[in-house]
Amino acid sequence: MIRTLGILLAAAAVGSAFEPAEWADFRSSRADGRFVSSRGAVQGLLEDIHPACAFDPAMPAADFPAWQARLREAMRGLMKFPTERPQALPRRVATARRAGYRVEKWEAYPLPHTAVPFLVLIPDTASGPLPAVLCLPGSGQPKEYLAGETSADLSLPPAEAPGENAMALHYVREGWVAVVVDNAGTGETGDAEQAAGRRGYDDDNLARFLLEMGWSWLGYTAYADQCILDWMREQPYINRERIILSGFSLGTEPLMVLGVLNPDIFAFVYNDFLCRTLERARVMTRPARNGSRPAPNSIRHLIPGFWLQFDFPDIVAALAPRPVICTEGGADRDFRMVAQAFQLAGAPQNFSYHHQPRFAHAKRWQGDNLPTGLDRDAFFRMVNVDPRHHFFKKDLVLPWLRALLVPAQQEAQP
Amino acid sequence: MIRTLGILLAAAAVGSAFEPAEWADFRSSRADGRFVSSRGAVQGLLEDIHPACAFDPAMPAADFPAWQARLREAMRGLMKFPTERPQALPRRVATARRAGYRVEKWEAYPLPHTAVPFLVLIPDTASGPLPAVLCLPGSGQPKEYLAGETSADLSLPPAEAPGENAMALHYVREGWVAVVVDNAGTGETGDAEQAAGRRGYDDDNLARFLLEMGWSWLGYTAYADQCILDWMREQPYINRERIILSGFSLGTEPLMVLGVLNPDIFAFVYNDFLCRTLERARVMTRPARNGSRPAPNSIRHLIPGFWLQFDFPDIVAALAPRPVICTEGGADRDFRMVAQAFQLAGAPQNFSYHHQPRFAHAKRWQGDNLPTGLDRDAFFRMVNVDPRHHFFKKDLVLPWLRALLVPAQQEAQP
């Protein structure tokens, strides 16, 4: 139980210079091709994975709904939502007037020990059931930031210069209801690290406990979001047929979960690069100078068994025919695959994607499988990721949503 | 996907001094007792856990075997060993003569991509089937260290002054066969970090990939150990009715797994403090000065869902009536519980435990449940852990094993 120091063997070749490039790939030096290194052996297991619910672009259109249903069941199994929904209904705990809208603070009670706060921004123009956007923040971004607020209890004035990811503010100014949640452990839902004045959140500690209990950070977060989504459907000022999910960065993960589990969601704003998270782990194998290979990311992203079922583009493909916009690029290969799903589902016009400006007119990688041996920078370059240009792309999202929603609003207000 | 910096709310009380003691326990400040903090809510879930296979000291003796069987099934489910055993048999790859014994290096092939080396120390006195000890190392300790060897291929002379945890050497000198394995990712089974001259091992990266695939570090390690144990049973110079598992520190985890899954194991050397790993996580909640609460430990110890089934003392209780010695103390409460299991199983004499010398005659905590709000030092003190006195306790183990085995050896050599 107590960690002891590693003990080097006398024979270890410590003196010779370490060359990361020589270790970038896993190549067995043995005639039988096996690995003595456990990490090498595990890489072999990883390369053997064929996700059970991968999208097959060659499937007949008639098989598409059955594949979607299978993927939905797999997602339901992984997310492990409690089978009993909460008894207590959400309650409003604060209201504040803002220019052109009001902001309400509510609490949901998804689990016995929990009060989960969320914000609702309602335009003053509300005269009938409106489209509503559930806003799912990026890592470390509290709901208040997305709403342009500066205080958890709404007692302080709104931000004079809202940040570039204040998506809820943009949505309510369009005349739509915006509901904003916190990712678990963020903002008000953080822990002692916030009282100690830290900027980051102790995601790892929170995620670890959930994993030990057989759950996951994403299962927990998405479950709270699901309870809030259920509440949204019951509000008379919300058009339940025009509920949109808008995820930024980390928020695209609960977006994918809720999107798959709730076939009545109207449309999706996917504001991140479209990542093959399994492939990323497979190919980012080049160690740093100290011999460490890149870890996938924090254990907040760990859902045991997820990789056996699907990669992210498979999930986005399964959202078809419902409208999806991807705003921060990715590999052309993956966009072609998702577009094929929309074709099969009979709605090719419902999938939009945009490369980052830096890559929009550049020569982009066009292969089918990334090579192994990449470090993070090489991986990002090959799949067209521009990390310094990672923000809510309102200039792409708002016109796209307007075009989808204006007819709907007119229908809803005869 | 890309991690962004946390954004502080203007209202956060950053200026005031942070007092860890004020945050040591989870206490809701709300009338309804709920937590807005996700970590607080998860603490509530954690405190609600009643492990399904916990040992009940009040159970009738007649129910003991059925409870053991239930616990075994739960362990089998958690460990997820592949259902097909390897086709290729282990092979010997090197042999070296030592004073009074020979050491052989073998390889097992538990999975398609893997060659798992292990050492076998065979006393020169071997004239019939001998007792054999499977030695399970502590964290960061390669098999060569436990065997007093200095080179992976056995080409160099043995250590002039073997380390204090060279348990295999002690066992072979007693006239028993000693088999030594590497924990996954340690020693020869390490990765690029070793070539780069680091002393530690990248356990987290290895464990993470296994977890993503729905497996675990312990499941993988224990499965390799199981294949080597299966091989041990078939060697003519090993008395298969006298196979002992000897685990040091981290090695007590595969010991518990193999012990539960293999009812034919003869006896167990548990060389660590007897820890309630679930309770430890529940009660070590006092944050450091930077607001971080102690994380349980590395994700190498994470087996999703484990805590829902049992805590470590439940598992040790389920080894009864087979002889067990615990050499590095723990809470008296837990030793009483395990002793009660041996009583129920009709073999109270088969459980031995020893407190660390520092606590043997001290006043020890005698409660039933540890309080929350502890940091690591406080936890260690309450459960009688002396981390500076953590080594293979040969002076306790060898006489205990001799007394158990000498009659067996005599029986085996008529």
Tab-separated table of N, CA and C in Angstrom, chain A residues 1-4 6-7 9-10 23 30 34-39 41-42 44 46 48 107 109 111-115 139-140 142 144 150 184-185 188-193 195-196 198-199 202-203 205 208-209 211-214 220 249-250 253 272 280 290-294 297-298 300 304-305 307-308, chain B residues 1-4 6-7 9-10 23 30 34-39 41-42 44 46 48 107 109 111-115 139-140 142 144 150 184-185 188-193 195-196 198-199 202-203 205 208-209 211-214 220 249-250 253 272 280 290-294 297-298 300 304-305 307-308:
chain	number	residue	atom	x	y	z
A	1	MET	N	0.829	-1.205	0.000
A	1	MET	CA	0.000	0.000	0.000
A	1	MET	C	0.864	1.258	0.000
A	2	ILE	N	1.931	1.217	0.730
A	2	ILE	CA	2.779	2.397	0.807
A	2	ILE	C	3.733	2.365	-0.372
A	3	ARG	N	3.811	3.468	-1.078
A	3	ARG	CA	4.611	3.498	-2.287
A	3	ARG	C	6.091	3.538	-1.910
A	4	THR	N	6.878	2.626	-2.436
A	4	THR	CA	8.307	2.637	-2.178
A	4	THR	C	9.028	3.110	-3.432
A	6	GLY	N	11.400	3.208	-6.628
A	6	GLY	CA	11.838	2.225	-7.602
A	6	GLY	C	13.286	1.860	-7.341
A	7	ILE	N	13.630	0.644	-7.627
A	7	ILE	CA	15.004	0.197	-7.433
A	7	ILE	C	15.565	-0.179	-8.793
A	9	LEU	N	17.927	-1.757	-11.542
A	9	LEU	CA	18.824	-2.900	-11.699
A	9	LEU	C	20.192	-2.397	-12.116
A	10	ALA	N	21.227	-3.117	-11.708
A	10	ALA	CA	22.586	-2.735	-12.087
A	10	ALA	C	22.737	-2.720	-13.597
A	23	TRP	N	11.897	5.754	-29.197
A	23	TRP	CA	10.857	5.112	-28.392
A	23	TRP	C	9.453	5.522	-28.821
A	30	ARG	N	11.763	-8.706	-30.400
A	30	ARG	CA	11.796	-10.167	-30.295
A	30	ARG	C	11.308	-10.821	-31.587
A	34	ARG	N	6.416	-10.385	-29.421
A	34	ARG	CA	5.788	-10.065	-28.136
A	34	ARG	C	6.527	-8.929	-27.430
A	35	PHE	N	5.863	-8.368	-26.433
A	35	PHE	CA	6.449	-7.310	-25.614
A	35	PHE	C	6.669	-7.791	-24.188
A	36	VAL	N	7.859	-7.546	-23.665
A	36	VAL	CA	8.079	-7.739	-22.233
A	36	VAL	C	7.521	-6.530	-21.485
A	37	SER	N	7.638	-5.366	-22.078
A	37	SER	CA	7.066	-4.156	-21.484
A	37	SER	C	5.546	-4.282	-21.397
A	38	SER	N	5.014	-4.069	-20.211
A	38	SER	CA	3.551	-4.148	-20.053
A	38	SER	C	2.855	-3.096	-20.917
A	39	ARG	N	3.469	-1.928	-21.008
A	39	ARG	CA	2.860	-0.867	-21.814
A	39	ARG	C	2.831	-1.273	-23.289
A	41	ALA	N	2.614	-4.369	-24.365
A	41	ALA	CA	1.565	-5.379	-24.479
A	41	ALA	C	0.185	-4.730	-24.497
A	42	VAL	N	0.019	-3.718	-23.665
A	42	VAL	CA	-1.276	-3.040	-23.592
A	42	VAL	C	-1.536	-2.259	-24.879
A	44	GLY	N	-0.712	-3.328	-27.720
A	44	GLY	CA	-1.246	-4.369	-28.602
A	44	GLY	C	-2.732	-4.587	-28.374
A	46	LEU	N	-4.781	-2.437	-27.225
A	46	LEU	CA	-5.438	-1.215	-27.684
A	46	LEU	C	-5.634	-1.255	-29.198
A	48	ASP	N	-5.961	-3.807	-30.965
A	48	ASP	CA	-6.917	-4.867	-31.308
A	48	ASP	C	-8.377	-4.432	-31.170
A	107	GLU	N	-32.426	25.438	-8.560
A	107	GLU	CA	-31.709	24.273	-8.038
A	107	GLU	C	-32.450	23.003	-8.425
A	109	TYR	N	-32.395	18.627	-7.830
A	109	TYR	CA	-32.020	17.697	-6.752
A	109	TYR	C	-31.898	16.287	-7.323
A	111	LEU	N	-29.885	13.841	-6.846
A	111	LEU	CA	-29.509	12.756	-5.939
A	111	LEU	C	-29.806	13.205	-4.515
A	112	PRO	N	-29.929	12.256	-3.584
A	112	PRO	CA	-30.338	12.603	-2.223
A	112	PRO	C	-29.489	13.695	-1.547
A	113	HIS	N	-28.164	13.669	-1.756
A	113	HIS	CA	-27.308	14.580	-1.004
A	113	HIS	C	-27.016	15.881	-1.740
A	114	THR	N	-27.679	16.091	-2.860
A	114	THR	CA	-27.196	17.074	-3.816
A	114	THR	C	-28.195	18.180	-4.085
A	115	ALA	N	-27.692	19.408	-4.169
A	115	ALA	CA	-28.445	20.503	-4.774
A	115	ALA	C	-27.593	21.033	-5.921
A	139	SER	N	-14.121	23.102	-19.690
A	139	SER	CA	-13.425	22.818	-18.437
A	139	SER	C	-13.089	24.097	-17.675
A	140	GLY	N	-13.409	24.125	-16.410
A	140	GLY	CA	-13.039	25.250	-15.556
A	140	GLY	C	-13.877	26.495	-15.753
A	142	PRO	N	-17.262	28.295	-15.031
A	142	PRO	CA	-18.527	28.217	-14.282
A	142	PRO	C	-19.691	28.750	-15.117
A	144	GLU	N	-21.781	30.938	-14.465
A	144	GLU	CA	-21.915	32.395	-14.439
A	144	GLU	C	-21.136	33.039	-15.584
A	150	THR	N	-21.530	37.766	-12.618
A	150	THR	CA	-20.303	37.900	-11.818
A	150	THR	C	-20.472	37.385	-10.398
A	184	ALA	N	-19.759	19.119	-13.098
A	184	ALA	CA	-19.572	18.692	-11.705
A	184	ALA	C	-18.211	19.153	-11.198
A	185	GLY	N	-18.226	19.749	-10.009
A	185	GLY	CA	-16.973	20.156	-9.379
A	185	GLY	C	-16.455	21.513	-9.818
A	188	GLU	N	-19.505	27.075	-8.311
A	188	GLU	CA	-20.152	26.819	-7.017
A	188	GLU	C	-20.062	25.376	-6.580
A	189	THR	N	-20.003	24.471	-7.546
A	189	THR	CA	-19.998	23.045	-7.202
A	189	THR	C	-18.586	22.535	-6.913
A	190	GLY	N	-17.619	23.452	-6.834
A	190	GLY	CA	-16.254	23.091	-6.458
A	190	GLY	C	-16.135	22.811	-4.973
A	191	ASP	N	-14.914	22.606	-4.536
A	191	ASP	CA	-14.670	22.153	-3.163
A	191	ASP	C	-13.696	23.116	-2.479
A	192	ALA	N	-12.961	22.617	-1.517
A	192	ALA	CA	-12.080	23.436	-0.695
A	192	ALA	C	-11.017	24.169	-1.510
A	193	GLU	N	-10.654	23.633	-2.663
A	193	GLU	CA	-9.603	24.279	-3.450
A	193	GLU	C	-10.003	25.698	-3.833
A	195	ALA	N	-11.943	27.737	-1.946
A	195	ALA	CA	-11.791	28.550	-0.728
A	195	ALA	C	-10.323	28.884	-0.491
A	196	ALA	N	-9.440	28.003	-0.939
A	196	ALA	CA	-8.007	28.237	-0.757
A	196	ALA	C	-7.447	29.164	-1.830
A	198	ARG	N	-7.431	28.802	-5.210
A	198	ARG	CA	-6.841	28.244	-6.411
A	198	ARG	C	-7.703	28.574	-7.635
A	199	ARG	N	-7.078	28.625	-8.798
A	199	ARG	CA	-7.826	28.885	-10.022
A	199	ARG	C	-8.416	27.606	-10.601
A	202	ASP	N	-10.265	20.568	-8.345
A	202	ASP	CA	-9.753	19.226	-8.048
A	202	ASP	C	-10.589	18.150	-8.732
A	203	ASP	N	-10.563	18.180	-10.036
A	203	ASP	CA	-11.362	17.218	-10.801
A	203	ASP	C	-10.952	15.783	-10.511
A	205	ASN	N	-9.721	14.272	-7.882
A	205	ASN	CA	-10.224	13.696	-6.640
A	205	ASN	C	-11.698	13.331	-6.793
A	208	ARG	N	-12.128	10.389	-9.229
A	208	ARG	CA	-11.631	9.135	-8.674
A	208	ARG	C	-12.663	8.444	-7.792
A	209	PHE	N	-13.315	9.241	-6.938
A	209	PHE	CA	-14.312	8.651	-6.042
A	209	PHE	C	-15.487	8.082	-6.828
A	211	LEU	N	-15.373	6.958	-9.875
A	211	LEU	CA	-14.900	5.745	-10.552
A	211	LEU	C	-14.826	4.571	-9.584
A	212	GLU	N	-14.348	4.821	-8.378
A	212	GLU	CA	-14.253	3.745	-7.382
A	212	GLU	C	-15.624	3.142	-7.111
A	213	MET	N	-16.639	3.999	-7.176
A	213	MET	CA	-17.998	3.524	-6.908
A	213	MET	C	-18.629	2.903	-8.149
A	214	GLY	N	-17.846	2.749	-9.212
A	214	GLY	CA	-18.379	2.139	-10.425
A	214	GLY	C	-19.093	3.116	-11.335
A	220	TYR	N	-21.990	11.130	-13.889
A	220	TYR	CA	-22.552	11.980	-12.829
A	220	TYR	C	-23.003	13.319	-13.392
A	249	SER	N	-16.054	22.590	-25.758
A	249	SER	CA	-14.886	21.863	-25.253
A	249	SER	C	-15.328	20.647	-24.433
A	250	LEU	N	-14.965	20.572	-23.156
A	250	LEU	CA	-15.412	19.465	-22.313
A	250	LEU	C	-16.922	19.260	-22.411
A	253	GLU	N	-18.801	16.538	-24.318
A	253	GLU	CA	-18.972	15.157	-23.834
A	253	GLU	C	-20.382	14.928	-23.286
A	272	ASP	N	-15.978	22.271	-30.504
A	272	ASP	CA	-14.643	21.743	-30.214
A	272	ASP	C	-14.193	21.097	-31.517
A	280	ARG	N	-6.642	8.958	-30.695
A	280	ARG	CA	-5.705	9.882	-30.062
A	280	ARG	C	-4.816	9.163	-29.046
A	290	ASN	N	11.865	12.967	-20.545
A	290	ASN	CA	12.012	12.175	-19.319
A	290	ASN	C	11.461	10.754	-19.468
A	291	GLY	N	11.059	10.388	-20.684
A	291	GLY	CA	10.598	9.025	-20.929
A	291	GLY	C	9.116	8.810	-20.705
A	292	SER	N	8.400	9.838	-20.273
A	292	SER	CA	6.951	9.687	-20.049
A	292	SER	C	6.198	9.835	-21.358
A	293	ARG	N	5.318	8.888	-21.626
A	293	ARG	CA	4.440	9.039	-22.784
A	293	ARG	C	3.258	9.924	-22.389
A	294	PRO	N	2.678	10.638	-23.374
A	294	PRO	CA	1.551	11.520	-23.014
A	294	PRO	C	0.400	10.688	-22.449
A	297	ASN	N	-5.515	12.207	-20.812
A	297	ASN	CA	-5.939	13.483	-20.223
A	297	ASN	C	-6.378	13.147	-18.798
A	298	SER	N	-7.053	14.070	-18.116
A	298	SER	CA	-7.400	13.793	-16.713
A	298	SER	C	-8.426	12.658	-16.622
A	300	ARG	N	-11.116	12.623	-15.369
A	300	ARG	CA	-12.480	13.110	-15.570
A	300	ARG	C	-13.036	12.598	-16.902
A	304	PRO	N	-14.853	3.763	-17.911
A	304	PRO	CA	-14.338	2.418	-18.174
A	304	PRO	C	-15.173	1.678	-19.221
A	305	GLY	N	-14.493	1.200	-20.254
A	305	GLY	CA	-15.165	0.444	-21.303
A	305	GLY	C	-15.667	1.260	-22.473
A	307	TRP	N	-14.158	2.970	-24.765
A	307	TRP	CA	-13.455	2.726	-26.033
A	307	TRP	C	-13.877	1.434	-26.706
A	308	LEU	N	-14.431	0.514	-25.939
A	308	LEU	CA	-14.861	-0.758	-26.540
A	308	LEU	C	-16.149	-0.574	-27.348
B	1	MET	N	-12.471	19.546	-24.869
B	1	MET	CA	-11.344	18.618	-24.817
B	1	MET	C	-10.091	19.309	-24.306
B	2	ILE	N	-9.861	20.512	-24.750
B	2	ILE	CA	-8.648	21.203	-24.341
B	2	ILE	C	-8.923	21.870	-22.995
B	3	ARG	N	-8.020	21.661	-22.065
B	3	ARG	CA	-8.249	22.159	-20.726
B	3	ARG	C	-8.017	23.659	-20.680
B	4	THR	N	-9.000	24.386	-20.192
B	4	THR	CA	-8.833	25.834	-20.071
B	4	THR	C	-8.664	26.181	-18.608
B	6	GLY	N	-9.265	27.778	-14.997
B	6	GLY	CA	-10.451	28.097	-14.225
B	6	GLY	C	-10.670	29.601	-14.199
B	7	ILE	N	-11.891	29.996	-14.134
B	7	ILE	CA	-12.194	31.421	-14.081
B	7	ILE	C	-12.874	31.697	-12.757
B	9	LEU	N	-14.960	33.572	-9.957
B	9	LEU	CA	-16.053	34.520	-9.854
B	9	LEU	C	-15.605	35.694	-9.000
B	10	ALA	N	-16.129	36.864	-9.309
B	10	ALA	CA	-15.792	38.049	-8.530
B	10	ALA	C	-16.165	37.858	-7.066
B	23	TRP	N	-12.324	22.891	6.894
B	23	TRP	CA	-12.813	22.142	5.737
B	23	TRP	C	-12.593	20.646	5.888
B	30	ARG	N	-26.637	24.063	4.735
B	30	ARG	CA	-28.014	24.283	4.311
B	30	ARG	C	-28.988	23.600	5.265
B	34	ARG	N	-28.306	19.289	2.134
B	34	ARG	CA	-27.711	18.945	0.831
B	34	ARG	C	-26.402	19.697	0.598
B	35	PHE	N	-25.640	19.210	-0.376
B	35	PHE	CA	-24.388	19.848	-0.773
B	35	PHE	C	-24.504	20.433	-2.173
B	36	VAL	N	-24.072	21.685	-2.317
B	36	VAL	CA	-23.900	22.249	-3.658
B	36	VAL	C	-22.573	21.749	-4.236
B	37	SER	N	-21.580	21.593	-3.377
B	37	SER	CA	-20.295	21.037	-3.797
B	37	SER	C	-20.478	19.600	-4.286
B	38	SER	N	-20.006	19.323	-5.481
B	38	SER	CA	-20.120	17.953	-6.004
B	38	SER	C	-19.344	16.983	-5.124
B	39	ARG	N	-18.195	17.416	-4.636
B	39	ARG	CA	-17.397	16.530	-3.789
B	39	ARG	C	-18.147	16.214	-2.498
B	41	ALA	N	-21.422	16.106	-2.225
B	41	ALA	CA	-22.490	15.169	-2.594
B	41	ALA	C	-21.933	13.754	-2.764
B	42	VAL	N	-20.751	13.668	-3.372
B	42	VAL	CA	-20.143	12.359	-3.606
B	42	VAL	C	-19.714	11.731	-2.278
B	44	GLY	N	-21.398	12.004	0.363
B	44	GLY	CA	-22.656	11.409	0.828
B	44	GLY	C	-22.890	10.042	0.199
B	46	LEU	N	-20.626	8.080	-0.898
B	46	LEU	CA	-19.593	7.207	-0.353
B	46	LEU	C	-20.017	6.674	1.023
B	48	ASP	N	-22.925	6.245	2.023
B	48	ASP	CA	-24.094	5.364	1.880
B	48	ASP	C	-23.703	3.936	1.485
B	107	GLU	N	9.536	-17.456	-18.962
B	107	GLU	CA	8.573	-16.508	-19.540
B	107	GLU	C	7.203	-17.169	-19.634
B	109	TYR	N	3.133	-16.516	-21.176
B	109	TYR	CA	2.522	-15.810	-22.315
B	109	TYR	C	1.023	-15.666	-22.067
B	111	LEU	N	-1.125	-13.350	-22.581
B	111	LEU	CA	-1.942	-12.668	-23.586
B	111	LEU	C	-1.182	-12.671	-24.903
B	112	PRO	N	-1.871	-12.486	-26.018
B	112	PRO	CA	-1.225	-12.620	-27.326
B	112	PRO	C	0.036	-11.759	-27.506
B	113	HIS	N	0.026	-10.535	-27.004
B	113	HIS	CA	1.137	-9.629	-27.302
B	113	HIS	C	2.236	-9.658	-26.246
B	114	THR	N	2.127	-10.555	-25.283
B	114	THR	CA	2.880	-10.407	-24.053
B	114	THR	C	3.816	-11.560	-23.789
B	115	ALA	N	5.029	-11.240	-23.313
B	115	ALA	CA	5.900	-12.228	-22.686
B	115	ALA	C	6.173	-11.710	-21.275
B	139	SER	N	5.471	-1.986	-4.529
B	139	SER	CA	5.550	-1.005	-5.602
B	139	SER	C	6.999	-0.671	-5.936
B	140	GLY	N	7.326	-0.675	-7.215
B	140	GLY	CA	8.647	-0.251	-7.665
B	140	GLY	C	9.761	-1.239	-7.394
B	142	PRO	N	11.511	-4.552	-8.522
B	142	PRO	CA	11.551	-5.596	-9.551
B	142	PRO	C	11.789	-6.968	-8.930
B	144	GLU	N	13.968	-9.085	-9.559
B	144	GLU	CA	15.381	-9.367	-9.299
B	144	GLU	C	15.757	-8.934	-7.877
B	150	THR	N	21.060	-9.164	-9.693
B	150	THR	CA	21.433	-7.809	-10.107
B	150	THR	C	21.284	-7.596	-11.611
B	184	ALA	N	2.954	-5.546	-13.009
B	184	ALA	CA	2.897	-4.999	-14.373
B	184	ALA	C	3.549	-3.624	-14.412
B	185	GLY	N	4.405	-3.422	-15.408
B	185	GLY	CA	5.032	-2.120	-15.610
B	185	GLY	C	6.264	-1.867	-14.763
B	188	GLU	N	11.842	-5.061	-15.691
B	188	GLU	CA	11.881	-5.368	-17.129
B	188	GLU	C	10.586	-5.028	-17.834
B	189	THR	N	9.476	-5.098	-17.114
B	189	THR	CA	8.182	-4.854	-17.758
B	189	THR	C	7.838	-3.369	-17.806
B	190	GLY	N	8.803	-2.526	-17.424
B	190	GLY	CA	8.618	-1.079	-17.520
B	190	GLY	C	8.699	-0.592	-18.958
B	191	ASP	N	8.669	0.713	-19.116
B	191	ASP	CA	8.584	1.307	-20.451
B	191	ASP	C	9.733	2.295	-20.642
B	192	ALA	N	9.518	3.278	-21.487
B	192	ALA	CA	10.566	4.226	-21.868
B	192	ALA	C	11.138	4.990	-20.671
B	193	GLU	N	10.352	5.148	-19.616
B	193	GLU	CA	10.848	5.918	-18.467
B	193	GLU	C	12.103	5.296	-17.885
B	195	ALA	N	14.425	3.609	-19.691
B	195	ALA	CA	15.519	3.941	-20.609
B	195	ALA	C	15.981	5.382	-20.391
B	196	ALA	N	15.055	6.229	-19.969
B	196	ALA	CA	15.401	7.629	-19.733
B	196	ALA	C	16.061	7.815	-18.373
B	198	ARG	N	14.887	7.109	-15.258
B	198	ARG	CA	14.074	7.470	-14.098
B	198	ARG	C	14.052	6.328	-13.091
B	199	ARG	N	13.861	6.657	-11.842
B	199	ARG	CA	13.767	5.633	-10.807
B	199	ARG	C	12.353	5.072	-10.689
B	202	ASP	N	6.009	4.553	-14.855
B	202	ASP	CA	4.812	5.273	-15.306
B	202	ASP	C	3.562	4.430	-15.107
B	203	ASP	N	3.269	4.141	-13.871
B	203	ASP	CA	2.106	3.310	-13.564
B	203	ASP	C	0.815	3.934	-14.059
B	205	ASN	N	0.060	5.868	-16.579
B	205	ASN	CA	-0.229	5.732	-18.004
B	205	ASN	C	-0.696	4.311	-18.311
B	208	ARG	N	-4.156	3.663	-16.773
B	208	ARG	CA	-5.207	4.403	-17.450
B	208	ARG	C	-5.712	3.674	-18.697
B	209	PHE	N	-4.771	3.152	-19.485
B	209	PHE	CA	-5.168	2.451	-20.713
B	209	PHE	C	-5.978	1.196	-20.392
B	211	LEU	N	-7.814	0.732	-17.731
B	211	LEU	CA	-9.124	1.173	-17.248
B	211	LEU	C	-10.020	1.596	-18.414
B	212	GLU	N	-9.451	2.299	-19.371
B	212	GLU	CA	-10.245	2.737	-20.522
B	212	GLU	C	-10.831	1.532	-21.260
B	213	MET	N	-10.065	0.441	-21.258
B	213	MET	CA	-10.536	-0.763	-21.949
B	213	MET	C	-11.471	-1.591	-21.073
B	214	GLY	N	-11.840	-1.055	-19.911
B	214	GLY	CA	-12.765	-1.773	-19.035
B	214	GLY	C	-12.074	-2.774	-18.128
B	220	TYR	N	-5.099	-7.004	-14.624
B	220	TYR	CA	-4.046	-7.407	-15.571
B	220	TYR	C	-2.904	-8.114	-14.843
B	249	SER	N	3.427	-5.189	0.611
B	249	SER	CA	2.901	-3.871	0.263
B	249	SER	C	1.905	-3.996	-0.893
B	250	LEU	N	2.144	-3.332	-2.012
B	250	LEU	CA	1.262	-3.460	-3.180
B	250	LEU	C	0.958	-4.922	-3.513
B	253	GLU	N	-2.245	-6.874	-2.775
B	253	GLU	CA	-3.470	-6.777	-3.591
B	253	GLU	C	-3.624	-7.997	-4.508
B	272	ASP	N	1.941	-6.156	5.040
B	272	ASP	CA	1.561	-4.743	4.971
B	272	ASP	C	0.631	-4.539	6.154
B	280	ARG	N	-10.539	4.285	4.494
B	280	ARG	CA	-9.449	5.240	4.344
B	280	ARG	C	-9.856	6.397	3.434
B	290	ASN	N	-3.244	24.034	0.349
B	290	ASN	CA	-3.694	24.551	-0.955
B	290	ASN	C	-5.129	24.139	-1.273
B	291	GLY	N	-5.796	23.501	-0.293
B	291	GLY	CA	-7.202	23.152	-0.483
B	291	GLY	C	-7.437	21.789	-1.115
B	292	SER	N	-6.375	21.088	-1.469
B	292	SER	CA	-6.541	19.757	-2.071
B	292	SER	C	-6.750	18.710	-0.994
B	293	ARG	N	-7.769	17.907	-1.155
B	293	ARG	CA	-7.962	16.772	-0.250
B	293	ARG	C	-7.058	15.639	-0.715
B	294	PRO	N	-6.642	14.771	0.225
B	294	PRO	CA	-5.766	13.668	-0.183
B	294	PRO	C	-6.489	12.771	-1.190
B	297	ASN	N	-4.913	7.250	-3.837
B	297	ASN	CA	-3.550	6.835	-4.202
B	297	ASN	C	-3.524	6.765	-5.726
B	298	SER	N	-2.516	6.156	-6.339
B	298	SER	CA	-2.456	6.186	-7.800
B	298	SER	C	-3.587	5.332	-8.383
B	300	ARG	N	-3.456	3.009	-10.240
B	300	ARG	CA	-3.102	1.589	-10.269
B	300	ARG	C	-3.956	0.804	-9.268
B	304	PRO	N	-12.852	-0.237	-10.742
B	304	PRO	CA	-14.192	0.343	-10.674
B	304	PRO	C	-15.201	-0.622	-10.053
B	305	GLY	N	-15.878	-0.143	-9.028
B	305	GLY	CA	-16.909	-0.939	-8.377
B	305	GLY	C	-16.427	-1.789	-7.208
B	307	TRP	N	-15.263	-1.032	-4.285
B	307	TRP	CA	-15.771	-0.602	-2.974
B	307	TRP	C	-17.218	-1.022	-2.736
B	308	LEU	N	-17.953	-1.281	-3.798
B	308	LEU	CA	-19.348	-1.703	-3.619
B	308	LEU	C	-19.429	-3.144	-3.137
